[in-house]
Coordinates of C-alpha atoms and ligand atoms in Angstrom, one line a residue:
M162 CA 114.4 83.9 63.0
K163 CA 115.2 82.6 66.5
K164 CA 114.0 84.3 69.6
L165 CA 116.5 86.9 70.8
T166 CA 116.7 85.3 74.3
F167 CA 117.3 82.0 72.6
R168 CA 120.3 83.4 70.7
L169 CA 121.6 85.0 73.8
T170 CA 121.2 81.8 75.7
E171 CA 123.3 80.0 73.1
I172 CA 126.1 82.5 73.6
V173 CA 125.9 82.4 77.4
S174 CA 125.6 78.6 77.5
A175 CA 128.7 78.3 75.4
A176 CA 130.6 80.5 77.9
F177 CA 129.4 78.4 80.8
E178 CA 130.7 75.4 79.0
K179 CA 134.0 77.0 78.2
C180 CA 134.5 77.8 81.9
G181 CA 133.9 74.2 82.7
Y182 CA 130.3 74.4 83.8
D183 CA 127.1 72.8 82.6
P184 CA 125.9 74.8 79.5
A185 CA 122.3 74.2 80.6
L186 CA 122.9 76.9 83.3
G187 CA 123.1 79.6 80.5
T188 CA 119.4 80.4 80.2
V189 CA 119.0 84.1 79.5
T190 CA 115.8 85.9 80.3
V191 CA 114.6 89.5 79.8
S192 CA 115.7 91.5 82.8
D193 CA 113.0 92.4 85.4
R194 CA 115.1 95.4 86.3
M195 CA 115.4 97.3 83.0
D196 CA 117.0 100.2 84.8
L197 CA 120.0 97.9 85.6
C198 CA 120.4 95.8 82.5
Q199 CA 118.4 94.5 79.5
F200 CA 118.9 90.7 80.1
Q201 CA 119.9 88.5 82.9
C202 CA 121.1 84.9 83.5
N203 CA 120.7 83.3 87.0
G204 CA 122.4 80.1 86.1
A205 CA 125.3 80.7 88.5
L206 CA 122.9 80.5 91.4
S207 CA 121.8 77.0 90.4
G208 CA 125.4 76.0 89.6
A209 CA 126.6 76.8 93.2
K210 CA 125.4 73.5 94.7
L211 CA 126.6 71.5 91.8
Y212 CA 130.2 72.9 91.8
R213 CA 130.4 73.7 95.6
K214 CA 131.4 77.1 94.7
A215 CA 130.1 80.6 95.6
P216 CA 127.7 81.6 92.8
I217 CA 129.4 85.0 92.4
M218 CA 132.6 83.2 91.5
I219 CA 130.9 81.2 88.8
A220 CA 129.1 84.4 87.6
K221 CA 132.5 86.2 87.5
D222 CA 134.1 83.5 85.4
V223 CA 131.4 83.5 82.8
A224 CA 131.0 87.3 82.8
A225 CA 134.8 87.8 82.2
L226 CA 134.5 85.6 79.2
L227 CA 131.4 87.3 77.8
S228 CA 132.7 90.9 78.2
S229 CA 134.9 90.7 75.2
R230 CA 132.0 89.8 72.8
D231 CA 130.8 92.3 70.2
E232 CA 127.1 91.7 71.2
F233 CA 127.5 93.0 74.7
S234 CA 128.3 96.5 75.9
R235 CA 128.2 95.4 79.5
V236 CA 128.3 92.1 81.3
E237 CA 128.4 92.2 85.1
A238 CA 128.5 89.6 87.8
V239 CA 126.3 90.9 90.6
N240 CA 125.8 89.5 94.1
P241 CA 124.8 86.9 95.0
G242 CA 125.5 85.5 91.5
F243 CA 123.4 87.2 88.8
I244 CA 124.9 87.9 85.4
N245 CA 123.5 91.2 84.1
I246 CA 123.7 91.8 80.4
T247 CA 123.3 94.8 78.1
L248 CA 123.6 94.7 74.4
T249 CA 125.6 97.0 72.2
D250 CA 123.6 99.4 70.0
G251 CA 125.3 97.8 67.0
F252 CA 124.1 94.3 67.9
L253 CA 120.6 95.6 68.7
L254 CA 120.5 97.4 65.3
S255 CA 121.6 94.2 63.5
V256 CA 118.8 92.3 65.1
L257 CA 116.3 94.9 64.0
N258 CA 117.6 94.9 60.5
E259 CA 117.2 91.1 60.5
I260 CA 113.6 91.5 61.6
K261 CA 113.1 94.0 58.9
D262 CA 114.4 91.6 56.2
D263 CA 112.5 88.6 57.7
E264 CA 109.3 87.7 55.9
N265 CA 107.8 86.7 59.2
A266 CA 108.9 90.0 60.8
G267 CA 111.0 88.1 63.3
V268 CA 108.2 85.8 64.6
P269 CA 110.0 82.6 65.5
Q270 CA 108.8 79.7 63.4
C271 CA 107.9 76.4 64.8
E272 CA 110.7 74.0 64.0
K273 CA 108.9 70.8 63.2
P274 CA 105.6 71.3 61.4
E275 CA 102.7 70.5 63.6
T276 CA 98.9 70.4 63.3
L277 CA 96.7 72.1 65.9
V278 CA 93.0 71.8 66.1
I279 CA 91.3 74.6 68.0
D280 CA 87.8 74.1 69.2
Y281 CA 86.4 77.5 70.2
G282 CA 83.2 79.5 69.9
G283 CA 81.0 76.7 71.0
P284 CA 77.6 78.4 70.1
N285 CA 74.4 76.5 70.5
V286 CA 71.6 76.1 68.1
A287 CA 68.4 78.0 69.0
K288 CA 70.3 80.0 71.6
P289 CA 71.6 83.4 70.7
L290 CA 75.2 84.2 71.5
H291 CA 75.5 85.8 74.9
I292 CA 78.3 87.5 76.8
G293 CA 79.6 84.0 77.9
H294 CA 80.5 83.3 74.3
L295 CA 82.7 86.3 73.8
R296 CA 85.8 85.1 75.4
S297 CA 85.9 81.7 73.7
A298 CA 85.5 83.4 70.4
I299 CA 88.1 86.1 70.7
I300 CA 90.7 84.2 72.7
G301 CA 90.3 81.3 70.3
E302 CA 90.6 83.5 67.2
S303 CA 93.7 85.1 68.6
L304 CA 95.4 81.8 69.5
K305 CA 94.5 80.5 66.0
R306 CA 96.2 83.5 64.3
T307 CA 99.2 83.4 66.6
A308 CA 99.8 79.7 66.0
R309 CA 99.5 80.3 62.3
A310 CA 102.0 83.2 62.5
T311 CA 104.5 80.8 64.0
G312 CA 104.1 78.4 61.0
R313 CA 101.8 75.9 62.5
K314 CA 99.0 74.3 60.6
V315 CA 95.9 75.3 62.5
I316 CA 92.3 74.0 62.0
S317 CA 89.5 75.8 63.7
D318 CA 86.2 74.1 64.4
V319 CA 83.3 75.9 66.1
H320 CA 81.7 72.7 67.5
F321 CA 78.1 73.8 67.4
G322 CA 75.9 72.5 70.2
D323 CA 73.1 70.9 68.3
W324 CA 72.4 67.4 69.3
G325 CA 71.9 67.1 73.1
T326 CA 69.2 67.7 75.7
P327 CA 68.6 71.4 75.0
Y328 CA 67.3 70.5 71.5
G329 CA 64.9 68.0 72.9
L330 CA 63.5 70.8 75.1
T331 CA 63.4 73.3 72.3
L332 CA 61.7 71.0 69.8
A333 CA 59.2 69.7 72.5
E334 CA 58.2 73.3 73.2
Y335 CA 57.7 74.0 69.5
K336 CA 55.3 71.1 69.5
V337 CA 53.4 72.5 72.4
R338 CA 53.1 75.9 70.7
H339 CA 52.4 74.7 67.2
P340 CA 50.7 71.3 67.5
D341 CA 49.2 71.7 64.0
W342 CA 52.5 71.8 62.2
T343 CA 52.8 68.8 59.9
C344 CA 56.3 68.1 61.1
F345 CA 54.8 66.8 64.3
K346 CA 52.5 64.3 62.6
D347 CA 53.6 60.7 62.4
D348 CA 53.1 60.5 58.7
F349 CA 55.4 63.5 57.9
D350 CA 57.1 62.9 54.6
P351 CA 60.0 65.2 53.8
A352 CA 59.5 64.6 50.0
R353 CA 55.9 65.9 50.3
D354 CA 55.6 68.1 53.4
T355 CA 57.4 71.2 54.4
V356 CA 58.4 72.8 57.7
P357 CA 57.1 76.4 58.3
E358 CA 59.5 79.4 58.3
I359 CA 61.2 79.9 61.7
D360 CA 60.6 83.2 63.5
E361 CA 64.0 84.2 64.9
A362 CA 62.5 86.1 67.9
E363 CA 60.5 83.1 69.0
M364 CA 63.4 80.8 68.4
N365 CA 65.6 82.9 70.7
E366 CA 63.1 83.0 73.4
I367 CA 62.0 79.3 73.3
Y368 CA 64.9 77.5 74.9
P369 CA 65.1 79.4 78.2
F370 CA 61.4 79.2 78.5
A371 CA 61.4 75.4 77.9
S372 CA 64.3 74.9 80.2
A373 CA 62.5 76.7 83.0
K374 CA 59.3 74.8 82.3
S375 CA 61.0 71.4 82.4
K376 CA 62.0 72.1 86.0
E377 CA 58.4 72.4 87.1
D378 CA 56.5 70.3 84.6
P379 CA 57.6 66.6 84.8
E380 CA 55.3 65.6 81.9
F381 CA 57.0 68.2 79.7
K382 CA 60.3 67.0 80.8
T383 CA 59.5 63.4 79.8
A384 CA 58.2 64.6 76.4
S385 CA 61.4 66.5 75.8
R386 CA 63.5 63.4 76.6
Q387 CA 61.5 61.4 74.1
T388 CA 62.0 64.2 71.6
V389 CA 65.8 64.1 71.9
V390 CA 65.7 60.4 71.3
D391 CA 63.6 61.0 68.2
L392 CA 66.0 63.7 67.1
Q393 CA 69.0 61.4 67.5
N394 CA 67.1 58.7 65.6
R395 CA 66.5 61.3 62.9
K396 CA 62.8 60.9 63.0
P397 CA 61.2 62.6 59.9
G398 CA 59.5 65.8 60.8
I399 CA 61.4 66.3 64.1
F400 CA 64.7 66.1 62.2
D401 CA 63.5 68.4 59.4
L402 CA 62.3 71.0 61.9
W403 CA 65.7 70.8 63.7
K404 CA 67.5 71.3 60.3
K405 CA 65.5 74.4 59.7
I406 CA 66.1 75.8 63.1
K407 CA 69.8 75.1 62.7
D408 CA 70.0 76.9 59.5
V409 CA 68.5 80.0 61.0
S410 CA 70.8 79.8 64.1
V411 CA 73.9 79.3 62.1
E412 CA 73.1 82.4 60.0
S413 CA 72.5 84.5 63.0
V414 CA 75.7 83.2 64.8
K415 CA 77.8 83.8 61.7
R416 CA 76.6 87.5 61.7
S417 CA 77.8 88.0 65.2
Y418 CA 81.1 86.3 64.6
E419 CA 81.6 88.4 61.5
R420 CA 81.3 91.6 63.6
L421 CA 84.1 90.2 65.7
S422 CA 86.3 89.1 62.7
V423 CA 86.1 85.6 64.0
D424 CA 86.0 82.8 61.5
F425 CA 86.2 79.0 61.4
D426 CA 87.5 76.5 58.9
Y427 CA 84.8 74.0 60.0
W428 CA 81.3 74.8 61.2
Y429 CA 80.8 71.2 62.4
G430 CA 78.3 70.5 65.1
E431 CA 77.8 67.8 67.7
S432 CA 75.5 66.1 65.2
D433 CA 78.4 65.6 62.8
S434 CA 80.1 63.4 65.3
D435 CA 77.1 61.1 65.5
C436 CA 78.4 58.8 62.8
Y437 CA 81.5 58.1 64.9
T438 CA 79.5 57.0 68.0
P439 CA 79.1 53.4 67.0
E440 CA 82.9 53.2 66.6
L441 CA 83.4 54.9 69.9
L442 CA 81.1 52.3 71.6
D443 CA 82.8 49.5 69.9
I444 CA 86.3 50.6 71.1
L445 CA 85.1 51.2 74.6
N446 CA 83.4 47.8 74.7
K447 CA 86.3 45.9 73.1
K448 CA 88.7 47.4 75.6
G449 CA 86.3 46.5 78.4
L450 CA 86.2 50.1 79.6
M451 CA 82.4 50.6 79.5
Y452 CA 80.1 49.3 82.2
E453 CA 76.5 49.8 83.3
S454 CA 75.7 52.1 86.2
D455 CA 72.1 53.0 87.1
G456 CA 71.1 52.0 83.6
A457 CA 73.6 54.4 82.0
M458 CA 76.8 53.3 80.3
V459 CA 79.9 54.8 81.8
V460 CA 83.7 54.7 81.8
D461 CA 85.8 55.0 84.9
V462 CA 88.2 57.9 84.6
S463 CA 89.4 58.4 88.1
G464 CA 93.2 58.7 88.6
E465 CA 95.5 57.6 91.3
G466 CA 96.6 61.0 92.6
D467 CA 93.2 62.7 92.3
K468 CA 92.6 65.1 95.2
T469 CA 89.0 65.5 94.4
D470 CA 86.5 63.0 93.1
V471 CA 86.5 62.5 89.3
P472 CA 83.3 60.6 88.6
P473 CA 82.8 58.1 85.8
I474 CA 82.0 59.7 82.4
I475 CA 78.6 59.0 81.0
I476 CA 78.7 57.7 77.5
K477 CA 75.0 56.7 77.0
K478 CA 72.1 57.7 79.2
S479 CA 69.6 55.1 80.4
D480 CA 67.3 55.9 77.4
N481 CA 70.3 55.2 75.1
S482 CA 70.6 58.9 74.1
S483 CA 74.1 60.4 73.6
I484 CA 75.2 63.4 75.6
Y485 CA 77.8 66.2 75.6
A486 CA 80.6 63.8 76.5
T487 CA 79.6 61.3 73.9
F488 CA 79.8 64.0 71.2
D489 CA 83.2 65.2 72.4
L490 CA 84.7 61.7 72.4
A491 CA 83.2 60.9 69.0
T492 CA 84.5 64.2 67.7
I493 CA 88.0 63.2 68.8
I494 CA 87.7 60.1 66.6
Q495 CA 86.7 62.3 63.7
R496 CA 89.5 64.8 64.2
E497 CA 92.1 62.0 64.5
K498 CA 90.8 60.5 61.2
D499 CA 90.6 63.7 59.3
F500 CA 93.4 65.8 60.6
K501 CA 95.9 63.6 62.6
P502 CA 96.5 66.6 65.0
D503 CA 99.5 66.9 67.3
R504 CA 97.3 68.9 69.7
I505 CA 93.6 69.6 70.2
W506 CA 92.8 72.7 72.2
Y507 CA 89.4 73.5 73.7
L508 CA 88.2 76.8 75.0
T509 CA 85.2 77.2 77.3
D510 CA 84.6 78.8 80.6
K511 CA 86.3 77.2 83.5
R512 CA 83.1 75.6 84.8
Q513 CA 83.7 72.9 82.2
S514 CA 87.1 71.8 83.5
L515 CA 85.9 68.6 85.0
H516 CA 84.0 67.6 81.8
F517 CA 87.2 68.0 79.8
L518 CA 89.3 66.2 82.3
Q519 CA 86.9 63.2 82.0
V520 CA 86.8 63.4 78.3
F521 CA 90.6 63.6 77.9
R522 CA 91.2 60.7 80.3
C523 CA 88.6 58.6 78.6
A524 CA 90.1 59.4 75.1
K525 CA 93.6 58.5 76.2
K526 CA 92.5 55.3 78.0
A527 CA 90.6 54.2 74.9
G528 CA 93.5 55.2 72.6
L529 CA 91.3 57.5 70.5
V530 CA 94.4 59.5 69.9
P531 CA 98.1 58.5 70.3
E532 CA 99.5 59.0 73.7
N533 CA 101.7 61.9 72.7
V534 CA 98.8 64.0 71.3
E535 CA 98.1 67.0 73.5
L536 CA 94.5 67.4 74.6
R537 CA 94.3 70.7 76.4
H538 CA 91.5 72.8 77.9
L539 CA 91.7 76.5 78.5
G540 CA 89.0 77.3 81.1
F541 CA 88.6 81.1 81.2
G542 CA 87.2 83.4 83.8
A543 CA 84.0 85.4 83.7
I544 CA 83.3 88.9 82.5
T545 CA 81.9 90.8 85.5
G546 CA 80.3 94.1 86.4
P547 CA 82.0 96.4 88.9
D548 CA 80.5 94.3 91.7
G549 CA 82.5 91.3 90.6
K550 CA 79.3 89.4 89.7
P551 CA 78.7 88.2 86.1
Y552 CA 77.9 91.2 83.9
K553 CA 74.1 91.5 83.3
T554 CA 71.7 93.7 81.4
R555 CA 70.1 96.5 83.3
D556 CA 67.1 94.4 84.3
G557 CA 69.4 91.6 85.5
G558 CA 69.1 89.4 82.4
V559 CA 71.8 87.7 80.4
M560 CA 73.6 90.1 78.1
Q561 CA 73.3 89.1 74.5
L562 CA 76.6 89.3 72.6
S563 CA 75.1 91.5 69.9
T564 CA 73.9 94.0 72.6
L565 CA 77.3 94.0 74.1
I566 CA 79.0 94.8 70.8
D567 CA 76.4 97.5 70.1
T568 CA 77.2 99.0 73.5
V569 CA 80.9 99.4 72.8
E570 CA 80.4 100.5 69.2
E571 CA 77.9 103.2 70.2
A572 CA 80.2 104.4 73.0
A573 CA 83.1 104.6 70.4
F574 CA 80.8 106.5 68.0
E575 CA 79.9 109.0 70.7
K576 CA 83.6 109.6 71.4
L577 CA 84.4 110.1 67.7
R578 CA 81.4 112.1 66.7
D579 CA 83.2 115.4 66.8
S580 CA 86.6 114.2 65.8
E581 CA 87.9 116.2 62.9
Y582 CA 90.6 113.6 62.2
I583 CA 88.3 110.9 61.0
T584 CA 87.7 111.9 57.4
G585 CA 86.2 108.6 56.2
D586 CA 83.3 106.6 57.4
K587 CA 82.8 107.3 61.1
K588 CA 80.5 104.3 61.6
D589 CA 83.2 102.0 60.3
A590 CA 85.9 103.7 62.4
A591 CA 83.6 103.4 65.5
H592 CA 83.2 99.7 64.7
R593 CA 86.9 99.1 64.5
I594 CA 87.7 101.2 67.5
G595 CA 84.9 99.7 69.6
I596 CA 85.9 96.1 68.7
A597 CA 89.6 96.9 69.4
A598 CA 88.7 98.3 72.8
L599 CA 86.5 95.3 73.6
K600 CA 89.0 92.7 72.5
F601 CA 92.0 94.3 74.0
G602 CA 90.1 94.9 77.2
D603 CA 89.6 91.1 77.3
L604 CA 92.8 89.7 75.9
S605 CA 95.1 91.9 78.0
N606 CA 93.9 89.9 81.0
Q607 CA 95.1 86.5 82.1
P608 CA 92.4 84.3 80.4
T609 CA 91.9 82.2 83.5
K610 CA 91.0 85.3 85.6
D611 CA 87.7 87.2 85.8
Y612 CA 87.7 90.8 84.6
V613 CA 85.5 93.8 84.8
F614 CA 83.6 94.9 81.7
D615 CA 84.2 98.7 81.6
P616 CA 83.6 100.2 78.1
E617 CA 84.6 103.7 79.4
K618 CA 88.0 102.4 80.5
F619 CA 88.5 100.2 77.4
L620 CA 87.9 103.3 75.1
S621 CA 90.3 105.5 76.9
F622 CA 93.1 107.0 74.8
D623 CA 95.6 106.5 77.7
G624 CA 96.9 103.4 79.3
K625 CA 96.7 99.8 78.3
T626 CA 93.8 99.9 75.9
G627 CA 93.1 98.9 72.3
T628 CA 92.2 102.5 71.7
Y629 CA 95.7 103.7 72.7
L630 CA 97.2 101.1 70.4
L631 CA 95.2 102.1 67.4
Y632 CA 95.9 105.7 68.2
T633 CA 99.7 105.0 68.2
V634 CA 99.4 103.3 64.8
T635 CA 97.6 106.4 63.4
R636 CA 100.3 108.6 64.7
I637 CA 102.9 106.6 62.8
N638 CA 100.7 106.6 59.8
S639 CA 100.6 110.4 59.8
I640 CA 104.4 110.7 60.1
L641 CA 105.0 108.2 57.3
K642 CA 102.4 109.8 55.1
K643 CA 103.9 113.3 55.6
A644 CA 107.4 111.9 54.8
G645 CA 106.0 110.2 51.7
I646 CA 106.9 106.7 52.8
D647 CA 104.8 103.7 51.8
Y648 CA 103.8 101.5 54.8
G649 CA 105.2 98.4 53.1
E650 CA 108.6 99.9 52.5
K651 CA 111.7 98.4 54.2
R652 CA 114.3 100.8 55.3
E653 CA 117.7 100.1 56.9
L654 CA 118.1 101.1 60.5
T655 CA 121.3 103.1 60.8
G656 CA 121.8 104.3 64.3
I657 CA 120.5 104.8 67.9
F658 CA 120.9 108.3 69.1
S659 CA 119.1 108.4 72.4
D660 CA 117.9 106.4 75.4
G661 CA 114.3 106.6 74.1
E662 CA 115.3 105.0 70.8
R663 CA 117.3 102.3 72.5
E664 CA 114.3 101.5 74.7
L665 CA 112.0 101.3 71.6
A666 CA 114.6 99.3 69.7
L667 CA 114.8 96.8 72.6
Q668 CA 111.0 96.4 72.7
L669 CA 110.9 95.7 69.0
A670 CA 113.7 93.2 69.3
L671 CA 111.7 91.4 72.0
C672 CA 108.5 91.3 70.1
G673 CA 109.2 87.8 68.8
E674 CA 109.3 86.4 72.4
S675 CA 105.6 87.0 72.9
F676 CA 104.3 84.6 70.3
E677 CA 105.7 81.4 71.8
K678 CA 104.8 82.7 75.3
A679 CA 101.2 83.3 74.2
L680 CA 101.0 79.7 72.8
E681 CA 102.7 78.1 75.8
D682 CA 100.3 79.7 78.2
M683 CA 97.3 79.8 75.9
A684 CA 97.3 83.5 76.8
P685 CA 97.2 86.3 74.1
S686 CA 98.0 88.7 77.0
A687 CA 101.7 88.2 76.2
L688 CA 101.0 89.8 72.8
C689 CA 99.1 92.6 74.4
E690 CA 101.9 93.2 76.7
S691 CA 104.4 93.4 73.9
A692 CA 102.2 95.7 71.8
Y693 CA 101.7 98.0 74.8
N694 CA 105.4 98.1 75.6
I695 CA 106.2 98.9 71.9
A696 CA 103.5 101.6 71.8
S697 CA 104.5 103.3 75.0
S698 CA 108.1 103.4 74.1
F699 CA 107.2 104.7 70.7
S700 CA 105.1 107.5 72.3
K701 CA 108.1 108.5 74.4
F702 CA 110.4 108.5 71.4
Y703 CA 107.9 110.5 69.4
H704 CA 107.5 113.0 72.2
D705 CA 111.3 113.5 72.5
N706 CA 112.0 114.0 68.9
R707 CA 110.8 116.2 66.0
I708 CA 111.0 113.5 63.4
L709 CA 109.7 115.5 60.4
T710 CA 111.7 118.7 61.0
E711 CA 115.0 117.0 61.9
E712 CA 117.8 118.6 59.9
N713 CA 120.4 115.8 60.3
H714 CA 119.5 113.6 57.4
A715 CA 121.0 110.4 58.8
K716 CA 119.2 110.8 62.1
Q717 CA 115.9 111.5 60.4
S718 CA 116.2 108.6 58.1
G719 CA 117.0 106.3 61.0
W720 CA 114.0 107.6 62.9
L721 CA 111.7 107.0 59.9
A722 CA 113.1 103.4 59.6
L723 CA 112.4 102.9 63.2
S724 CA 108.8 104.2 62.9
L725 CA 108.2 101.9 59.9
L726 CA 109.4 98.8 61.8
T727 CA 107.3 99.9 64.8
R728 CA 104.3 100.1 62.6
R729 CA 104.9 96.7 61.0
L730 CA 105.3 94.9 64.3
L731 CA 102.4 96.6 66.0
V732 CA 100.1 95.7 63.1
K733 CA 101.4 92.2 63.2
L734 CA 100.7 91.9 66.9
L735 CA 97.3 93.5 66.5
D736 CA 96.5 91.1 63.6
C737 CA 97.2 88.2 65.9
L738 CA 94.8 89.7 68.4
A739 CA 92.3 89.9 65.4
I740 CA 92.2 93.7 65.9
E741 CA 91.9 95.9 62.8
T742 CA 93.6 99.3 62.7
V743 CA 92.2 102.6 61.4
E744 CA 93.9 105.0 59.1
N745 CA 93.5 108.1 61.4
M746 CA 91.6 109.1 64.5
Ligands
LIG28 N1 78.3 74.4 73.3 C1 79.1 74.3 74.5 C2 78.5 75.3 75.5 O1 77.8 76.2 75.2 C3 80.5 74.6 74.3 C4 81.2 73.7 73.3 C5 82.7 73.6 73.6 N2 83.4 72.7 72.8 C6 83.4 71.4 73.0 N3 84.0 70.6 72.2 N4 82.7 70.8 74.0 O2 78.8 75.1 76.7

C-alpha cells in the first residue's frame, strides 16, 4: 500500500496540473493544526513567484477543483495560500479497510528491492557491555526490523572489536599475571598444548586495568604493542589464548543481547576482515592513494569544502599493525563481495563521526564500493543522569549493561508485585515491561540527542512511555477476549460515529507514514510517535464509549473492528521497536 500522504499528493498534484500549474506543487503533508484540518498543501505559496500570482488565488483555483471529490469533506483555501484538507469518513474507512486486508498492515513497501547492511552493537572482546552499548544495540535492532517491514533485504553484523590495540593490552596483561601459562612460551604447539580456562571476572577487569597501566608504564606499553603485532601475525599461543577469550566474551555478550531481543545475522569481528587487508593495501597502492607519514601509511581524505580539519586516515601504523580504520575499510571490501549492498549503515556514539567520515571518503576514493552506494553513520547522543553528565554507577564507575537491565527489571517487578491482573509469570512480565520501558525511553528521543535515564519516568503508566503502550494493548486484549474475538481476526470497519473515533481512525491511517520517516532519518522515534498517537487516541475512544455493553449492534461491531485494527498496528509498531507485549497487566 502507498502512504496516505502519497496518495493525497497524487490527487492534489493532478488538480494543480489541471489548473495549469506545476504538479510538483501538490505535496500534501499531515496538518500541524489538527484542530483546523487533517492535511495541508502549501504548494500555492511556492507557486506564487513562478506564476506571478497571489498564492491565495492559486490555492482557490485548486481547492475549487478538489472540493467535488469523494475523498474530501472539506477543502479550503486559507490566507496567505494554504490548502486545508479534511477527509470524508467514507474515504477514511476505506483506507482502514485496505490496511486491514493488506498483508503488511499498510506499511509501504520499498519499490525496488534493495540490500541494506546494518553494523550495530559494536561490542568488544574482553570488555563487558556497558551503558554506551545500549543505544547502538536497540536503535540498530529497531532500524533493522523497520527496514525489513518495508520489504528491504537487511543484513545485520555486530562487528566485534577483537583485533586492535585493546587486545594487545589485554593479552600483555595476561602474560604479566600468568607468566607460567604455556601459551606464552615460544614453543607452544596448539596440537599438543592447551590454554587454561578463562575466568570471566578476571577477563572483565583486565582491560581497564591494562589500559590505565599502559599510560604510566612505558615498558608495558611497548610489550603490549609487540603483543598486538604477534596477535595479528597469529603467533601460536597468543592467538590461541585470544581465541579462548573471544569465545567467553561472545557467549557473555550474546546473553546480554538476548535479554534485549537483539540479534545478528553475522557475528563477524574485526579479525574476520583481516584476510581482505592485502587487497585493501593493493588497491590503495595501485591507485597511488597511500603514502608514508611519520613511518605510518596514510591516505589523504581532506575535502575541498571542509570547515574543520579532516586529517589523513591511518591504514598501517609504523610497526605495520592494522588499526580500527584498516578493519573498517577491509570490512567494506568483504561486504561488497558478499552482499553487494545498496547501503551500509553504522551506529556508534557521535564521538566516532570523524572516524567514519574518514573511512567513507577513503572507501569512495579507492572505489571499494560503487559511487552510488550509501555509506552512512548515525552518531547517537549519550545517556545521562539528571545532571546531564553520562550516567554512572553510584560510586562513579561505568554502568554495566547487565546492571542497567537489572535496574529496570527490578523496578518493574516492584511495581507489579501486588498487581492482581498479572496472572502468569510475574518475573517474565517484569522483564517485558522493564525492557519496553527502557527501550521506549530511549527510542522515543531523537537518536542524535542526549537523554536522561530515568527508570521511574520510563515505568510510568501515563505519558509517552513503553509501559503506557503495553498497558493500552492489554486493555484492547481484555475487550477482545470478553467479546470472544481472536486477535488475528479481520473485521470490516463499518462506520465512524464520533469525533474520538475519527481521531483514532486518522491516526491508524497515518501509521504507515512513520516507517519511511524512521528510515529516512535513521530515527525510530517516528514509530514511537505514531504508536503513542494511536494509543492516546484509543484511550480517549475507550473512555468515551462502553464498547462491551453497547446495544446498537452495528456500532458495537464497528468499535470492535476498530479495536482489532488498533491492536494489530500497535503490535506491529512495537515489534519494529523490538518491544514485546504482555497479555495483561
Ligand atoms: N567496537 C567499536 C567500539 O566499541 C564499535 C564498532 C562500530 N562499528 C564499526 N564498524 N566500526 O567503539
